[in-house]
Amino acid sequence: MRSDSQAAGQKPRSFIEDARRAQIVTSAVETLAEHGYAGTSLARIATRVGISKGVISYHFAGKDELIEQLVEQIYGRISAFVAPEVKREQTVVRRLAARFRALANYASTHRAEMVALTEIFNNLRDSNGQLRYGDGYNEDLYQQLEEEFRAGQATGELRSFDTRVMAVTAQAAIDAMIAYSDTNPDHDIGAHASELALLFEHAIKAPTTAPPQET
Amino acid sequence: MRSDSQAAGQKPRSFIEDARRAQIVTSAVETLAEHGYAGTSLARIATRVGISKGVISYHFAGKDELIEQLVEQIYGRISAFVAPEVKREQTVVRRLAARFRALANYASTHRAEMVALTEIFNNLRDSNGQLRYGDGYNEDLYQQLEEEFRAGQATGELRSFDTRVMAVTAQAAIDAMIAYSDTNPDHDIGAHASELALLFEHAIKAPTTAPPQET
Amino acid sequence: MRSDSQAAGQKPRSFIEDARRAQIVTSAVETLAEHGYAGTSLARIATRVGISKGVISYHFAGKDELIEQLVEQIYGRISAFVAPEVKREQTVVRRLAARFRALANYASTHRAEMVALTEIFNNLRDSNGQLRYGDGYNEDLYQQLEEEFRAGQATGELRSFDTRVMAVTAQAAIDAMIAYSDTNPDHDIGAHASELALLFEHAIKAPTTAPPQET
Amino acid sequence: MRSDSQAAGQKPRSFIEDARRAQIVTSAVETLAEHGYAGTSLARIATRVGISKGVISYHFAGKDELIEQLVEQIYGRISAFVAPEVKREQTVVRRLAARFRALANYASTHRAEMVALTEIFNNLRDSNGQLRYGDGYNEDLYQQLEEEFRAGQATGELRSFDTRVMAVTAQAAIDAMIAYSDTNPDHDIGAHASELALLFEHAIKAPTTAPPQET
DNA sequence: TATGAATGAGCCTTCATTCAT
DNA sequence: CATGAATGAAGGCTCATTCAT
């Protein structure tokens, strides 16, 4: 959460510089959300801010750097929002539920950011044609989730299952929740998150032989 | 499953015509899988077949028709492959497992097709900027799944839950399985499908305590 | 008016050959009238006849030859229709009137031909970029008219004036009549022709000093 | 006759912008005159100025806007040149003569402009295939001329005739004069204009039976 | 004779990028 | 810092023409 991407020994950015960059990133987010990846040209981003195309090239090395900045910033904000919510809970099941809930909250109040992020993840490629955010970025999330699951399995809270498949599926459930509520604005994403919590509770909890439930 | 999109009263397509069209569609699939949506130009598709750009325009009304043909064909093939596998099973849980299994099988042997389809679904937009296959296509799948779930709930095989959320999540689980195994070629997608089957069995089956139901 | 453009020593064209050529020329005329010069492609001409593009190339050396055939044929028909009407009259003034009348008649019953001809005259160019029918074709008409005028001036029927300017203007009056009635289908082209006759009668007749008029 | 087409509240165009636009319009005029409508591509226009194709797209929304600008500008210049010459005269006959003379002058010094305008009028079509400047533009001229004629008829200066036919013919005479002198550069267009003046004087003036008159 | 198939050039447009001012 | 101007490549598409069958 500090001075995003500023190689050491670099001259620090001025205030106005930072303001412009933020302004441009915001415009890029909105443009991506509205027109999709292919429909997002520098011209469109610039027009939305009311500046000339050249300004963007001036502040960013190129379209790619702009987008990378965007991803870093949004990603940072989401983590900052979700992490404390998760940490506060005591069991794996509840932590997972908290994750669903927090992301649903964030997504419902930052729709454009989520859409923009998805567009980029699905489309941005490096010069070799490989997806820029193909796997590495999800890998982080997968490992966090797997760690949780393994811990829960160790304590006996959770049944035995393939943690990687579960992580992939849980993350997919989150992404789908966000995408679905994005194309169906009337959808109750909060309820969706609760349902997911219950779904995965059933899916991962160890069967309680004798005594009843707690939840 | 025959005569894909051939308006009645239309002159039937010649053998060579069909061959070329198929060849071009195949090339489009591969190009999409390899270079992504934005990287798929008529020029690239043509080069891969070793023909000139104009040939594509000759056989298809335009890029749009080519892509729609592609979607129809692939979609048809997948349905044709999956449907009988699913129908053969007797319980909802087993039918869902069969669906996971069949799709995993298909995906593992038709990787490019799955990727191409995803690229198109995520990116193709109509002239108003709306996603061409935004929701309608998934809606079909969702309704099939919901019907299953509701039937299972009616017979008491399944517990009570929000069928829409479950459908969205199940479909997302499938997509994620395919996408994951696509970026991780060593991944055992068959095992993944089995895990999913188990995961959702836990998630949807009515608890078999002793006697009837609760919830 | 014989076997249009068939170089000596050429194999005579078969019946079917001629039929096809006529059919194609007709289609070209209609297409030109309907879509204009730029909108007239071989594909469109072929489609209208219900044949394939290649057929045209087979019967004509190229687009240019097709169009030249078209011009020759239409031109021939017009001459064949107009000439006898003109010849029948005894004075220059009446011959000019007859010309107006005959062309108005022809144009009103062969609208498409007139439009097609205009489109070609205005647009067809040779490989050097020069208008193919820029001047030469009108030159013929001009000389016919000038001859009339000079004869009339010699007999004293007509006043003295620049015959070339008068010829150019008379021809322009005809073309404008046709063009105007083409864009204004309700226009009474017959009346228009009569008005033109009167207009030019006033413009060219020698002033009758003593005795009254005849007309 | 200022600020051609510049929507209110629009940022005014810079000096260099205006210069480029003018330069491009000029090149378009020359290209049209030289190569005709079909032979006029953005590439050719750009090459003539020595710039790249993209520059045109940068300064004009598209080919259509460029052509409309061209028409507006040329049309404006002609009107500005002709109108005062006509207004200065006191009788209809003299005003018509002045019109011939002024247009002949303008055409002889702005040959390319006249040709370009004709090319566009004859060929530019909207997306429905209808001629863009089919009738409306001439309609203006026709009505001006008819008004003159009717006024002259009311005062008794002119004989009785169909004003519409006379207007169409007078305009056609002008266009033909321009076109003819364009393909025959040695032609004396000034003399042509004088001849036309005389021609139409004879054609429209009321017969002077008894009293004075001048001519 | 006729056809369908293919070609290759050209068209207009969009775009990321560069650069002088 | 910011801009407007320009570039050049690439994109989808149309078209006259060629050719094997």
JSON list of C-alpha atoms in Angstrom, two decimals, chain D residues 43-173:
[
{"chain": "D", "resi": 43, "resn": "ALA", "atom": "CA", "xyz": [-4.67, 7.99, -50.18]},
{"chain": "D", "resi": 44, "resn": "ARG", "atom": "CA", "xyz": [-4.50, 9.99, -53.37]},
{"chain": "D", "resi": 45, "resn": "ILE", "atom": "CA", "xyz": [-5.55, 13.19, -51.67]},
{"chain": "D", "resi": 46, "resn": "ALA", "atom": "CA", "xyz": [-2.95, 12.67, -48.98]},
{"chain": "D", "resi": 47, "resn": "THR", "atom": "CA", "xyz": [-0.16, 11.84, -51.38]},
{"chain": "D", "resi": 48, "resn": "ARG", "atom": "CA", "xyz": [-0.78, 15.02, -53.29]},
{"chain": "D", "resi": 49, "resn": "VAL", "atom": "CA", "xyz": [-0.23, 17.07, -50.14]},
{"chain": "D", "resi": 50, "resn": "GLY", "atom": "CA", "xyz": [2.68, 14.91, -49.16]},
{"chain": "D", "resi": 51, "resn": "ILE", "atom": "CA", "xyz": [1.13, 13.69, -45.94]},
{"chain": "D", "resi": 52, "resn": "SER", "atom": "CA", "xyz": [0.01, 10.31, -44.72]},
{"chain": "D", "resi": 53, "resn": "LYS", "atom": "CA", "xyz": [-3.53, 9.07, -45.02]},
{"chain": "D", "resi": 54, "resn": "GLY", "atom": "CA", "xyz": [-4.04, 9.23, -41.29]},
{"chain": "D", "resi": 55, "resn": "VAL", "atom": "CA", "xyz": [-3.68, 12.99, -41.27]},
{"chain": "D", "resi": 56, "resn": "ILE", "atom": "CA", "xyz": [-6.92, 13.36, -43.13]},
{"chain": "D", "resi": 57, "resn": "SER", "atom": "CA", "xyz": [-8.73, 11.17, -40.67]},
{"chain": "D", "resi": 58, "resn": "TYR", "atom": "CA", "xyz": [-7.20, 13.28, -37.94]},
{"chain": "D", "resi": 59, "resn": "HIS", "atom": "CA", "xyz": [-8.51, 16.55, -39.29]},
{"chain": "D", "resi": 60, "resn": "PHE", "atom": "CA", "xyz": [-11.82, 15.35, -40.62]},
{"chain": "D", "resi": 61, "resn": "ALA", "atom": "CA", "xyz": [-14.28, 12.99, -39.06]},
{"chain": "D", "resi": 62, "resn": "GLY", "atom": "CA", "xyz": [-14.24, 10.99, -42.27]},
{"chain": "D", "resi": 63, "resn": "LYS", "atom": "CA", "xyz": [-14.37, 11.20, -45.99]},
{"chain": "D", "resi": 64, "resn": "ASP", "atom": "CA", "xyz": [-17.92, 12.45, -45.81]},
{"chain": "D", "resi": 65, "resn": "GLU", "atom": "CA", "xyz": [-17.10, 15.42, -43.64]},
{"chain": "D", "resi": 66, "resn": "LEU", "atom": "CA", "xyz": [-14.23, 16.36, -45.92]},
{"chain": "D", "resi": 67, "resn": "ILE", "atom": "CA", "xyz": [-16.47, 16.36, -48.94]},
{"chain": "D", "resi": 68, "resn": "GLU", "atom": "CA", "xyz": [-19.18, 18.31, -47.25]},
{"chain": "D", "resi": 69, "resn": "GLN", "atom": "CA", "xyz": [-16.69, 20.93, -46.19]},
{"chain": "D", "resi": 70, "resn": "LEU", "atom": "CA", "xyz": [-15.47, 21.11, -49.74]},
{"chain": "D", "resi": 71, "resn": "VAL", "atom": "CA", "xyz": [-18.95, 21.63, -51.13]},
{"chain": "D", "resi": 72, "resn": "GLU", "atom": "CA", "xyz": [-19.83, 24.25, -48.56]},
{"chain": "D", "resi": 73, "resn": "GLN", "atom": "CA", "xyz": [-16.66, 26.22, -49.15]},
{"chain": "D", "resi": 74, "resn": "ILE", "atom": "CA", "xyz": [-16.73, 26.18, -52.93]},
{"chain": "D", "resi": 75, "resn": "TYR", "atom": "CA", "xyz": [-20.40, 26.89, -53.01]},
{"chain": "D", "resi": 76, "resn": "GLY", "atom": "CA", "xyz": [-19.95, 29.79, -50.67]},
{"chain": "D", "resi": 77, "resn": "ARG", "atom": "CA", "xyz": [-17.16, 31.26, -52.73]},
{"chain": "D", "resi": 78, "resn": "ILE", "atom": "CA", "xyz": [-19.13, 31.06, -55.93]},
{"chain": "D", "resi": 79, "resn": "SER", "atom": "CA", "xyz": [-22.16, 32.71, -54.40]},
{"chain": "D", "resi": 80, "resn": "ALA", "atom": "CA", "xyz": [-20.00, 35.43, -52.93]},
{"chain": "D", "resi": 81, "resn": "PHE", "atom": "CA", "xyz": [-18.53, 36.08, -56.31]},
{"chain": "D", "resi": 82, "resn": "VAL", "atom": "CA", "xyz": [-21.69, 35.96, -58.38]},
{"chain": "D", "resi": 83, "resn": "ALA", "atom": "CA", "xyz": [-24.31, 37.59, -56.19]},
{"chain": "D", "resi": 84, "resn": "PRO", "atom": "CA", "xyz": [-23.00, 41.18, -56.25]},
{"chain": "D", "resi": 85, "resn": "GLU", "atom": "CA", "xyz": [-22.49, 41.08, -60.00]},
{"chain": "D", "resi": 86, "resn": "VAL", "atom": "CA", "xyz": [-26.09, 40.10, -60.49]},
{"chain": "D", "resi": 87, "resn": "LYS", "atom": "CA", "xyz": [-27.53, 42.55, -57.99]},
{"chain": "D", "resi": 88, "resn": "ARG", "atom": "CA", "xyz": [-25.94, 45.50, -59.68]},
{"chain": "D", "resi": 89, "resn": "GLU", "atom": "CA", "xyz": [-28.09, 45.16, -62.83]},
{"chain": "D", "resi": 90, "resn": "GLN", "atom": "CA", "xyz": [-31.54, 46.67, -63.29]},
{"chain": "D", "resi": 91, "resn": "THR", "atom": "CA", "xyz": [-33.42, 44.46, -65.75]},
{"chain": "D", "resi": 92, "resn": "VAL", "atom": "CA", "xyz": [-34.00, 40.76, -65.74]},
{"chain": "D", "resi": 93, "resn": "VAL", "atom": "CA", "xyz": [-32.32, 40.35, -69.08]},
{"chain": "D", "resi": 94, "resn": "ARG", "atom": "CA", "xyz": [-29.24, 42.14, -67.87]},
{"chain": "D", "resi": 95, "resn": "ARG", "atom": "CA", "xyz": [-29.21, 40.29, -64.60]},
{"chain": "D", "resi": 96, "resn": "LEU", "atom": "CA", "xyz": [-29.28, 37.00, -66.43]},
{"chain": "D", "resi": 97, "resn": "ALA", "atom": "CA", "xyz": [-26.45, 38.17, -68.64]},
{"chain": "D", "resi": 98, "resn": "ALA", "atom": "CA", "xyz": [-24.50, 39.21, -65.58]},
{"chain": "D", "resi": 99, "resn": "ARG", "atom": "CA", "xyz": [-24.99, 35.78, -64.12]},
{"chain": "D", "resi": 100, "resn": "PHE", "atom": "CA", "xyz": [-23.65, 34.13, -67.24]},
{"chain": "D", "resi": 101, "resn": "ARG", "atom": "CA", "xyz": [-20.71, 36.49, -67.30]},
{"chain": "D", "resi": 102, "resn": "ALA", "atom": "CA", "xyz": [-19.84, 36.15, -63.63]},
{"chain": "D", "resi": 103, "resn": "LEU", "atom": "CA", "xyz": [-20.04, 32.38, -63.65]},
{"chain": "D", "resi": 104, "resn": "ALA", "atom": "CA", "xyz": [-17.96, 32.25, -66.79]},
{"chain": "D", "resi": 105, "resn": "ASN", "atom": "CA", "xyz": [-15.36, 34.40, -65.10]},
{"chain": "D", "resi": 106, "resn": "TYR", "atom": "CA", "xyz": [-15.33, 32.34, -61.98]},
{"chain": "D", "resi": 107, "resn": "ALA", "atom": "CA", "xyz": [-15.22, 29.08, -63.85]},
{"chain": "D", "resi": 108, "resn": "SER", "atom": "CA", "xyz": [-12.41, 30.18, -66.09]},
{"chain": "D", "resi": 109, "resn": "THR", "atom": "CA", "xyz": [-10.25, 31.02, -63.11]},
{"chain": "D", "resi": 110, "resn": "HIS", "atom": "CA", "xyz": [-11.36, 28.16, -60.87]},
{"chain": "D", "resi": 111, "resn": "ARG", "atom": "CA", "xyz": [-11.71, 25.33, -63.29]},
{"chain": "D", "resi": 112, "resn": "ALA", "atom": "CA", "xyz": [-10.87, 22.55, -60.82]},
{"chain": "D", "resi": 113, "resn": "GLU", "atom": "CA", "xyz": [-13.43, 23.74, -58.34]},
{"chain": "D", "resi": 114, "resn": "MET", "atom": "CA", "xyz": [-16.20, 23.57, -60.85]},
{"chain": "D", "resi": 115, "resn": "VAL", "atom": "CA", "xyz": [-15.27, 20.11, -62.00]},
{"chain": "D", "resi": 116, "resn": "ALA", "atom": "CA", "xyz": [-14.91, 18.85, -58.46]},
{"chain": "D", "resi": 117, "resn": "LEU", "atom": "CA", "xyz": [-18.32, 20.17, -57.55]},
{"chain": "D", "resi": 118, "resn": "THR", "atom": "CA", "xyz": [-19.89, 18.48, -60.54]},
{"chain": "D", "resi": 119, "resn": "GLU", "atom": "CA", "xyz": [-18.22, 15.20, -59.72]},
{"chain": "D", "resi": 120, "resn": "ILE", "atom": "CA", "xyz": [-19.59, 15.30, -56.22]},
{"chain": "D", "resi": 121, "resn": "PHE", "atom": "CA", "xyz": [-23.07, 16.34, -57.23]},
{"chain": "D", "resi": 122, "resn": "ASN", "atom": "CA", "xyz": [-23.24, 13.56, -59.77]},
{"chain": "D", "resi": 123, "resn": "ASN", "atom": "CA", "xyz": [-21.88, 10.83, -57.58]},
{"chain": "D", "resi": 124, "resn": "LEU", "atom": "CA", "xyz": [-22.00, 11.31, -53.85]},
{"chain": "D", "resi": 125, "resn": "ARG", "atom": "CA", "xyz": [-24.72, 9.16, -52.36]},
{"chain": "D", "resi": 126, "resn": "ASP", "atom": "CA", "xyz": [-25.97, 8.62, -48.86]},
{"chain": "D", "resi": 127, "resn": "SER", "atom": "CA", "xyz": [-26.13, 5.23, -47.22]},
{"chain": "D", "resi": 128, "resn": "ASN", "atom": "CA", "xyz": [-29.48, 4.53, -48.86]},
{"chain": "D", "resi": 129, "resn": "GLY", "atom": "CA", "xyz": [-28.02, 5.00, -52.30]},
{"chain": "D", "resi": 130, "resn": "GLN", "atom": "CA", "xyz": [-29.79, 8.29, -52.90]},
{"chain": "D", "resi": 131, "resn": "LEU", "atom": "CA", "xyz": [-27.80, 11.13, -54.44]},
{"chain": "D", "resi": 132, "resn": "ARG", "atom": "CA", "xyz": [-26.70, 13.39, -51.60]},
{"chain": "D", "resi": 133, "resn": "TYR", "atom": "CA", "xyz": [-26.98, 16.60, -53.61]},
{"chain": "D", "resi": 134, "resn": "GLY", "atom": "CA", "xyz": [-29.48, 15.24, -56.03]},
{"chain": "D", "resi": 135, "resn": "ASP", "atom": "CA", "xyz": [-32.03, 17.94, -56.29]},
{"chain": "D", "resi": 136, "resn": "GLY", "atom": "CA", "xyz": [-32.08, 20.19, -53.30]},
{"chain": "D", "resi": 137, "resn": "TYR", "atom": "CA", "xyz": [-29.05, 22.10, -54.39]},
{"chain": "D", "resi": 138, "resn": "ASN", "atom": "CA", "xyz": [-30.29, 22.83, -57.88]},
{"chain": "D", "resi": 139, "resn": "GLU", "atom": "CA", "xyz": [-33.73, 23.54, -56.51]},
{"chain": "D", "resi": 140, "resn": "ASP", "atom": "CA", "xyz": [-32.31, 26.63, -54.85]},
{"chain": "D", "resi": 141, "resn": "LEU", "atom": "CA", "xyz": [-30.96, 27.94, -58.10]},
{"chain": "D", "resi": 142, "resn": "TYR", "atom": "CA", "xyz": [-34.12, 27.11, -59.95]},
{"chain": "D", "resi": 143, "resn": "GLN", "atom": "CA", "xyz": [-36.21, 29.08, -57.53]},
{"chain": "D", "resi": 144, "resn": "GLN", "atom": "CA", "xyz": [-33.96, 32.11, -57.73]},
{"chain": "D", "resi": 145, "resn": "LEU", "atom": "CA", "xyz": [-34.20, 32.07, -61.49]},
{"chain": "D", "resi": 146, "resn": "GLU", "atom": "CA", "xyz": [-37.93, 31.50, -61.50]},
{"chain": "D", "resi": 147, "resn": "GLU", "atom": "CA", "xyz": [-38.43, 34.44, -59.22]},
{"chain": "D", "resi": 148, "resn": "GLU", "atom": "CA", "xyz": [-36.53, 36.62, -61.64]},
{"chain": "D", "resi": 149, "resn": "PHE", "atom": "CA", "xyz": [-38.54, 35.36, -64.54]},
{"chain": "D", "resi": 150, "resn": "ARG", "atom": "CA", "xyz": [-41.88, 35.82, -62.85]},
{"chain": "D", "resi": 151, "resn": "ALA", "atom": "CA", "xyz": [-40.95, 39.33, -61.84]},
{"chain": "D", "resi": 152, "resn": "GLY", "atom": "CA", "xyz": [-39.99, 40.13, -65.42]},
{"chain": "D", "resi": 153, "resn": "GLN", "atom": "CA", "xyz": [-43.21, 38.67, -66.69]},
{"chain": "D", "resi": 154, "resn": "ALA", "atom": "CA", "xyz": [-45.17, 40.77, -64.22]},
{"chain": "D", "resi": 155, "resn": "THR", "atom": "CA", "xyz": [-43.56, 43.99, -65.39]},
{"chain": "D", "resi": 156, "resn": "GLY", "atom": "CA", "xyz": [-44.05, 43.03, -69.02]},
{"chain": "D", "resi": 157, "resn": "GLU", "atom": "CA", "xyz": [-40.32, 42.88, -69.66]},
{"chain": "D", "resi": 158, "resn": "LEU", "atom": "CA", "xyz": [-40.57, 39.20, -70.49]},
{"chain": "D", "resi": 159, "resn": "ARG", "atom": "CA", "xyz": [-42.92, 37.18, -72.63]},
{"chain": "D", "resi": 160, "resn": "SER", "atom": "CA", "xyz": [-45.02, 34.43, -71.11]},
{"chain": "D", "resi": 161, "resn": "PHE", "atom": "CA", "xyz": [-43.36, 31.04, -70.73]},
{"chain": "D", "resi": 162, "resn": "ASP", "atom": "CA", "xyz": [-43.00, 28.15, -68.28]},
{"chain": "D", "resi": 163, "resn": "THR", "atom": "CA", "xyz": [-40.60, 29.54, -65.72]},
{"chain": "D", "resi": 164, "resn": "ARG", "atom": "CA", "xyz": [-39.50, 26.18, -64.43]},
{"chain": "D", "resi": 165, "resn": "VAL", "atom": "CA", "xyz": [-38.47, 24.88, -67.82]},
{"chain": "D", "resi": 166, "resn": "MET", "atom": "CA", "xyz": [-36.68, 28.15, -68.53]},
{"chain": "D", "resi": 167, "resn": "ALA", "atom": "CA", "xyz": [-34.86, 27.97, -65.21]},
{"chain": "D", "resi": 168, "resn": "VAL", "atom": "CA", "xyz": [-33.80, 24.39, -65.74]},
{"chain": "D", "resi": 169, "resn": "THR", "atom": "CA", "xyz": [-32.59, 25.25, -69.22]},
{"chain": "D", "resi": 170, "resn": "ALA", "atom": "CA", "xyz": [-30.72, 28.39, -68.22]},
{"chain": "D", "resi": 171, "resn": "GLN", "atom": "CA", "xyz": [-28.93, 26.52, -65.47]},
{"chain": "D", "resi": 172, "resn": "ALA", "atom": "CA", "xyz": [-28.13, 23.72, -67.86]},
{"chain": "D", "resi": 173, "resn": "ALA", "atom": "CA", "xyz": [-26.73, 26.24, -70.31]}
]
